[in-house]
mmCIF file of C-alpha atoms in Angstrom:
data_model
loop_
_atom_site.group_PDB
_atom_site.id
_atom_site.type_symbol
_atom_site.label_atom_id
_atom_site.label_comp_id
_atom_site.label_asym_id
_atom_site.label_seq_id
_atom_site.Cartn_x
_atom_site.Cartn_y
_atom_site.Cartn_z
ATOM 1 C CA MET X 1 3.356 18.078 69.596
ATOM 2 C CA THR X 2 3.725 15.813 72.630
ATOM 3 C CA SER X 3 0.670 13.624 73.225
ATOM 4 C CA ALA X 4 -1.548 14.302 76.236
ATOM 5 C CA GLY X 5 -0.660 10.980 77.851
ATOM 6 C CA THR X 6 3.067 11.556 77.534
ATOM 7 C CA ARG X 7 2.697 15.116 78.778
ATOM 8 C CA VAL X 8 0.976 13.865 81.936
ATOM 9 C CA ALA X 9 3.649 11.188 82.434
ATOM 10 C CA LEU X 10 6.394 13.775 82.009
ATOM 11 C CA GLN X 11 4.730 16.105 84.524
ATOM 12 C CA GLY X 12 4.580 13.268 87.022
ATOM 13 C CA LEU X 13 8.255 12.406 86.585
ATOM 14 C CA ILE X 14 9.348 16.014 86.975
ATOM 15 C CA ALA X 15 7.054 16.438 89.974
ATOM 16 C CA ALA X 16 8.829 13.539 91.652
ATOM 17 C CA THR X 17 12.026 15.567 91.313
ATOM 18 C CA THR X 18 10.726 19.006 92.298
ATOM 19 C CA GLY X 19 8.169 18.000 94.907
ATOM 20 C CA ALA X 20 5.470 20.035 93.145
ATOM 21 C CA SER X 21 2.002 18.735 92.361
ATOM 22 C CA PRO X 22 1.965 16.983 88.948
ATOM 23 C CA GLY X 23 -0.598 19.378 87.539
ATOM 24 C CA GLU X 24 0.954 22.479 89.033
ATOM 25 C CA GLY X 25 1.929 24.951 86.341
ATOM 26 C CA GLU X 26 4.746 27.477 86.374
ATOM 27 C CA ASN X 27 3.567 31.027 87.039
ATOM 28 C CA ARG X 28 5.229 34.060 85.500
ATOM 29 C CA THR X 29 7.169 35.030 88.629
ATOM 30 C CA ASP X 30 8.614 31.553 89.111
ATOM 31 C CA GLY X 31 9.451 31.282 85.426
ATOM 32 C CA THR X 32 11.313 34.593 85.457
ATOM 33 C CA ILE X 33 13.292 33.635 88.556
ATOM 34 C CA LEU X 34 14.183 30.182 87.229
ATOM 35 C CA LYS X 35 15.253 31.606 83.886
ATOM 36 C CA ALA X 36 17.454 34.121 85.706
ATOM 37 C CA ALA X 37 18.960 31.352 87.835
ATOM 38 C CA ALA X 38 19.754 29.343 84.703
ATOM 39 C CA GLU X 39 21.484 32.367 83.193
ATOM 40 C CA VAL X 40 23.556 32.926 86.341
ATOM 41 C CA ILE X 41 24.657 29.275 86.421
ATOM 42 C CA SER X 42 25.616 29.366 82.734
ATOM 43 C CA VAL X 43 27.837 32.406 83.358
ATOM 44 C CA ALA X 44 29.139 32.011 86.920
ATOM 45 C CA GLY X 45 28.634 28.316 87.612
ATOM 46 C CA GLU X 46 26.683 26.552 90.325
ATOM 47 C CA ARG X 47 29.191 27.134 93.134
ATOM 48 C CA ASN X 48 29.200 30.892 92.596
ATOM 49 C CA LEU X 49 25.437 31.377 92.301
ATOM 50 C CA THR X 50 23.911 33.624 94.962
ATOM 51 C CA ILE X 51 20.315 34.585 95.642
ATOM 52 C CA ASP X 52 21.282 38.240 95.223
ATOM 53 C CA GLN X 53 22.586 37.583 91.698
ATOM 54 C CA VAL X 54 19.412 35.772 90.713
ATOM 55 C CA ALA X 55 17.151 38.416 92.256
ATOM 56 C CA GLU X 56 18.968 41.226 90.463
ATOM 57 C CA ARG X 57 18.849 39.482 87.095
ATOM 58 C CA ALA X 58 15.175 38.565 87.542
ATOM 59 C CA GLY X 59 14.190 42.053 88.680
ATOM 60 C CA PHE X 60 12.830 40.954 92.063
ATOM 61 C CA THR X 61 13.938 41.364 95.661
ATOM 62 C CA ARG X 62 15.902 38.569 97.320
ATOM 63 C CA MET X 63 12.973 38.124 99.707
ATOM 64 C CA THR X 64 10.714 37.343 96.747
ATOM 65 C CA VAL X 65 13.146 34.659 95.594
ATOM 66 C CA PHE X 66 13.329 33.164 99.091
ATOM 67 C CA ARG X 67 9.559 33.308 99.458
ATOM 68 C CA ARG X 68 9.040 31.454 96.170
ATOM 69 C CA PHE X 69 11.763 28.810 96.598
ATOM 70 C CA GLY X 70 12.735 28.716 100.264
ATOM 71 C CA SER X 71 16.478 28.219 99.927
ATOM 72 C CA ARG X 72 19.379 28.299 97.500
ATOM 73 C CA ASP X 73 19.382 24.496 97.228
ATOM 74 C CA GLN X 74 15.669 24.399 96.426
ATOM 75 C CA LEU X 75 16.160 27.110 93.814
ATOM 76 C CA LEU X 76 18.940 25.097 92.184
ATOM 77 C CA ARG X 77 16.832 21.946 92.188
ATOM 78 C CA ALA X 78 13.865 23.764 90.641
ATOM 79 C CA THR X 79 16.117 25.360 88.022
ATOM 80 C CA TYR X 80 17.606 22.039 86.960
ATOM 81 C CA ALA X 81 14.168 20.420 86.923
ATOM 82 C CA ARG X 82 12.848 23.172 84.645
ATOM 83 C CA GLU X 83 15.782 22.826 82.254
ATOM 84 C CA LEU X 84 15.329 19.062 82.171
ATOM 85 C CA ARG X 85 11.600 19.413 81.520
ATOM 86 C CA LEU X 86 12.184 21.758 78.565
ATOM 87 C CA VAL X 87 14.687 19.340 77.045
ATOM 88 C CA LEU X 88 12.508 16.272 77.592
ATOM 89 C CA GLU X 89 9.489 17.996 76.061
ATOM 90 C CA GLU X 90 11.486 18.560 72.867
ATOM 91 C CA VAL X 91 12.808 15.009 72.926
ATOM 92 C CA THR X 92 9.380 13.425 73.386
ATOM 93 C CA THR X 93 7.887 15.491 70.579
ATOM 94 C CA ALA X 94 10.576 14.223 68.204
ATOM 95 C CA ALA X 95 10.380 10.657 69.534
ATOM 96 C CA GLU X 96 6.637 10.363 69.012
ATOM 97 C CA SER X 97 7.034 11.047 65.290
ATOM 98 C CA VAL X 98 8.151 7.443 64.619
ATOM 99 C CA SER X 99 6.452 4.095 65.199
ATOM 100 C CA ALA X 100 9.377 1.654 65.569
ATOM 101 C CA ALA X 101 11.071 1.206 68.936
ATOM 102 C CA VAL X 102 14.615 1.234 67.535
ATOM 103 C CA ASP X 103 13.954 4.453 65.594
ATOM 104 C CA ARG X 104 12.454 6.061 68.675
ATOM 105 C CA ALA X 105 15.391 5.012 70.849
ATOM 106 C CA GLU X 106 17.837 6.430 68.306
ATOM 107 C CA ILE X 107 16.018 9.762 68.175
ATOM 108 C CA ILE X 108 15.909 9.983 71.970
ATOM 109 C CA VAL X 109 19.651 9.430 72.370
ATOM 110 C CA VAL X 110 20.618 11.772 69.529
ATOM 111 C CA GLN X 111 18.302 14.520 70.775
ATOM 112 C CA LEU X 112 19.433 14.233 74.395
ATOM 113 C CA ILE X 113 23.111 14.493 73.494
ATOM 114 C CA SER X 114 22.524 17.375 71.069
ATOM 115 C CA SER X 115 20.417 19.232 73.638
ATOM 116 C CA ALA X 116 23.065 18.782 76.331
ATOM 117 C CA GLU X 117 25.801 20.067 74.028
ATOM 118 C CA ALA X 118 23.724 23.161 73.220
ATOM 119 C CA ASN X 119 22.504 23.897 76.760
ATOM 120 C CA PRO X 120 24.434 26.805 78.376
ATOM 121 C CA ILE X 121 24.158 25.308 81.877
ATOM 122 C CA CYS X 122 25.401 21.906 80.760
ATOM 123 C CA ILE X 123 28.245 23.454 78.771
ATOM 124 C CA ARG X 124 29.388 25.461 81.797
ATOM 125 C CA LEU X 125 29.162 22.586 84.268
ATOM 126 C CA VAL X 126 30.880 20.063 81.996
ATOM 127 C CA GLN X 127 33.773 22.462 81.393
ATOM 128 C CA VAL X 128 34.179 23.866 84.910
ATOM 129 C CA GLU X 129 32.184 21.803 87.429
ATOM 130 C CA PRO X 130 31.856 18.217 86.140
ATOM 131 C CA ALA X 131 31.318 16.998 89.709
ATOM 132 C CA ALA X 132 28.051 18.948 89.770
ATOM 133 C CA ILE X 133 26.857 17.063 86.682
ATOM 134 C CA LEU X 134 27.673 13.743 88.330
ATOM 135 C CA GLU X 135 25.680 14.723 91.415
ATOM 136 C CA LEU X 136 22.701 15.752 89.299
ATOM 137 C CA TRP X 137 22.651 12.532 87.311
ATOM 138 C CA SER X 138 23.648 10.064 90.009
ATOM 139 C CA GLY X 139 20.941 10.837 92.539
ATOM 140 C CA ARG X 140 23.432 11.948 95.190
ATOM 141 C CA THR X 141 21.201 14.951 95.786
ATOM 142 C CA ASP X 142 17.407 15.238 95.861
ATOM 143 C CA PHE X 143 17.591 15.722 92.085
ATOM 144 C CA ASP X 144 18.023 12.499 90.100
ATOM 145 C CA GLY X 145 18.307 13.240 86.400
ATOM 146 C CA GLN X 146 19.299 9.657 85.573
ATOM 147 C CA ALA X 147 16.106 8.284 87.115
ATOM 148 C CA VAL X 148 13.850 10.862 85.456
ATOM 149 C CA GLY X 149 15.408 10.411 82.021
ATOM 150 C CA ALA X 150 15.476 6.619 82.245
ATOM 151 C CA ALA X 151 11.847 6.489 83.363
ATOM 152 C CA LEU X 152 10.709 8.687 80.483
ATOM 153 C CA ILE X 153 12.640 6.625 77.932
ATOM 154 C CA ALA X 154 11.064 3.476 79.370
ATOM 155 C CA TYR X 155 7.621 5.062 79.055
ATOM 156 C CA LEU X 156 8.247 6.028 75.427
ATOM 157 C CA LEU X 157 9.565 2.571 74.481
ATOM 158 C CA HIS X 158 6.700 0.772 76.239
ATOM 159 C CA ASP X 159 4.175 2.958 74.390
ATOM 160 C CA SER X 160 1.380 0.761 73.005
ATOM 161 C CA ARG X 161 1.188 2.980 69.908
ATOM 162 C CA LEU X 162 4.554 1.646 68.751
ATOM 163 C CA ALA X 163 4.566 -1.155 66.210
ATOM 164 C CA ASP X 164 6.872 -3.125 68.517
ATOM 165 C CA PRO X 165 6.618 -1.762 72.066
ATOM 166 C CA LEU X 166 9.082 -3.188 74.566
ATOM 167 C CA PRO X 167 7.822 -5.135 77.589
ATOM 168 C CA GLN X 168 7.869 -2.982 80.729
ATOM 169 C CA LYS X 169 10.917 -4.617 82.339
ATOM 170 C CA GLU X 170 12.917 -4.512 79.115
ATOM 171 C CA ALA X 171 11.932 -0.880 78.554
ATOM 172 C CA GLU X 172 13.146 0.019 82.043
ATOM 173 C CA LEU X 173 16.496 -1.701 81.463
ATOM 174 C CA VAL X 174 16.936 -0.067 78.059
ATOM 175 C CA GLY X 175 15.981 3.324 79.502
ATOM 176 C CA SER X 176 18.659 3.024 82.173
ATOM 177 C CA LEU X 177 21.305 1.913 79.674
ATOM 178 C CA LEU X 178 20.516 4.666 77.178
ATOM 179 C CA MET X 179 20.639 7.378 79.837
ATOM 180 C CA ARG X 180 24.024 6.106 80.996
ATOM 181 C CA LEU X 181 25.208 6.197 77.385
ATOM 182 C CA VAL X 182 24.045 9.804 77.046
ATOM 183 C CA VAL X 183 25.735 10.958 80.264
ATOM 184 C CA SER X 184 28.942 9.134 79.336
ATOM 185 C CA LEU X 185 29.202 10.792 75.919
ATOM 186 C CA VAL X 186 28.329 14.217 77.332
ATOM 187 C CA LEU X 187 30.909 14.030 80.131
ATOM 188 C CA VAL X 188 33.617 12.221 78.153
ATOM 189 C CA PRO X 189 32.975 13.072 74.494
ATOM 190 C CA ASP X 190 34.712 11.030 71.827
ATOM 191 C CA PRO X 191 36.612 13.443 69.528
ATOM 192 C CA ALA X 192 36.037 11.147 66.554
ATOM 193 C CA LEU X 193 32.268 11.286 67.054
ATOM 194 C CA ARG X 194 32.209 15.077 67.384
ATOM 195 C CA LYS X 195 33.761 15.636 63.971
ATOM 196 C CA SER X 196 30.628 14.622 62.098
ATOM 197 C CA ARG X 197 26.980 14.393 63.088
ATOM 198 C CA ALA X 198 26.493 11.659 60.513
ATOM 199 C CA VAL X 199 29.318 9.574 61.994
ATOM 200 C CA ARG X 200 27.985 10.011 65.502
ATOM 201 C CA ARG X 201 24.448 9.180 64.474
ATOM 202 C CA ALA X 202 25.625 6.021 62.720
ATOM 203 C CA PHE X 203 27.535 5.009 65.850
ATOM 204 C CA LEU X 204 24.538 5.660 68.095
ATOM 205 C CA ARG X 205 22.292 3.715 65.731
ATOM 206 C CA LYS X 206 24.584 0.683 66.018
ATOM 207 C CA VAL X 207 24.620 0.903 69.803
ATOM 208 C CA VAL X 208 20.847 1.259 69.981
ATOM 209 C CA GLU X 209 20.334 -1.707 67.656
ATOM 210 C CA ARG X 210 22.616 -3.857 69.802
ATOM 211 C CA ILE X 211 20.800 -2.860 72.993
ATOM 212 C CA LEU X 212 17.322 -3.370 71.579
ATOM 213 C CA GLY X 213 18.137 -6.441 69.512
ATOM 214 C CA ALA X 214 16.721 -4.636 66.487
ATOM 215 C CA GLU X 215 17.297 -7.532 64.136
ATOM 216 C CA GLN X 216 14.623 -9.527 65.957
ATOM 217 C CA ARG X 217 12.111 -6.743 65.365
ATOM 218 C CA SER X 218 12.826 -6.181 61.673
ATOM 219 C CA VAL X 219 9.813 -8.246 60.607
ATOM 220 C CA VAL X 220 7.471 -6.166 62.738
ATOM 221 C CA ARG X 221 8.902 -2.935 61.375
ATOM 222 C CA GLY X 222 8.579 -4.203 57.823
ATOM 223 C CA CYS X 223 4.901 -4.946 58.395
ATOM 224 C CA ASP X 224 4.412 -1.489 59.861
ATOM 225 C CA GLN X 225 6.052 0.148 56.858
ATOM 226 C CA ARG X 226 3.873 -1.816 54.431
ATOM 227 C CA ARG X 227 0.737 -0.775 56.312
ATOM 228 C CA SER X 228 1.739 2.882 55.975
ATOM 229 C CA LEU X 229 2.061 2.665 52.171
#
């Protein structure tokens, strides 16, 4: 389960993307509409999504959809923010299960790539509308997935509960680099790495160790492991 502190941080990061209040929860109507929008995008793509399609799939009138989200663009932004939040909640839960920064960074990257490859929206956009993915992750629109993901990674790697937390500035740099690595491998997958999860994980581990300078932290991790015995 994601810790309370991380949950609050995640809410704040997503709120910066959606414009909602950090503590504002998702009501049933909004959740149904956003789920329907995600389903429409995964089938028809972003370009072909219409409010009428979403309303019909959600079981509401188009006026209800407009009243809740204001416009098609705002609906798209809220849909992407919701999908990102669901993925990041899973990632943070897995990441908080380890106490070494390099292990946490590895888990984050592996989980993000695996989640993207399994997400129906991401699959559709990568195959048919890669430009839409670039807009979502480059900050060209009001939605900036790169910034949200990088900020969360930085938060998780600066976590004082780690045996070897990164300094804030280093965590921010590493967060940005790791998110760019994730987006690169999702958009331009390496066939050799897709053949085997073990091969890909070993590759990602090497990259993470290079970025974090893991060798310099081996002593700290060894002490942490001995304390856990």
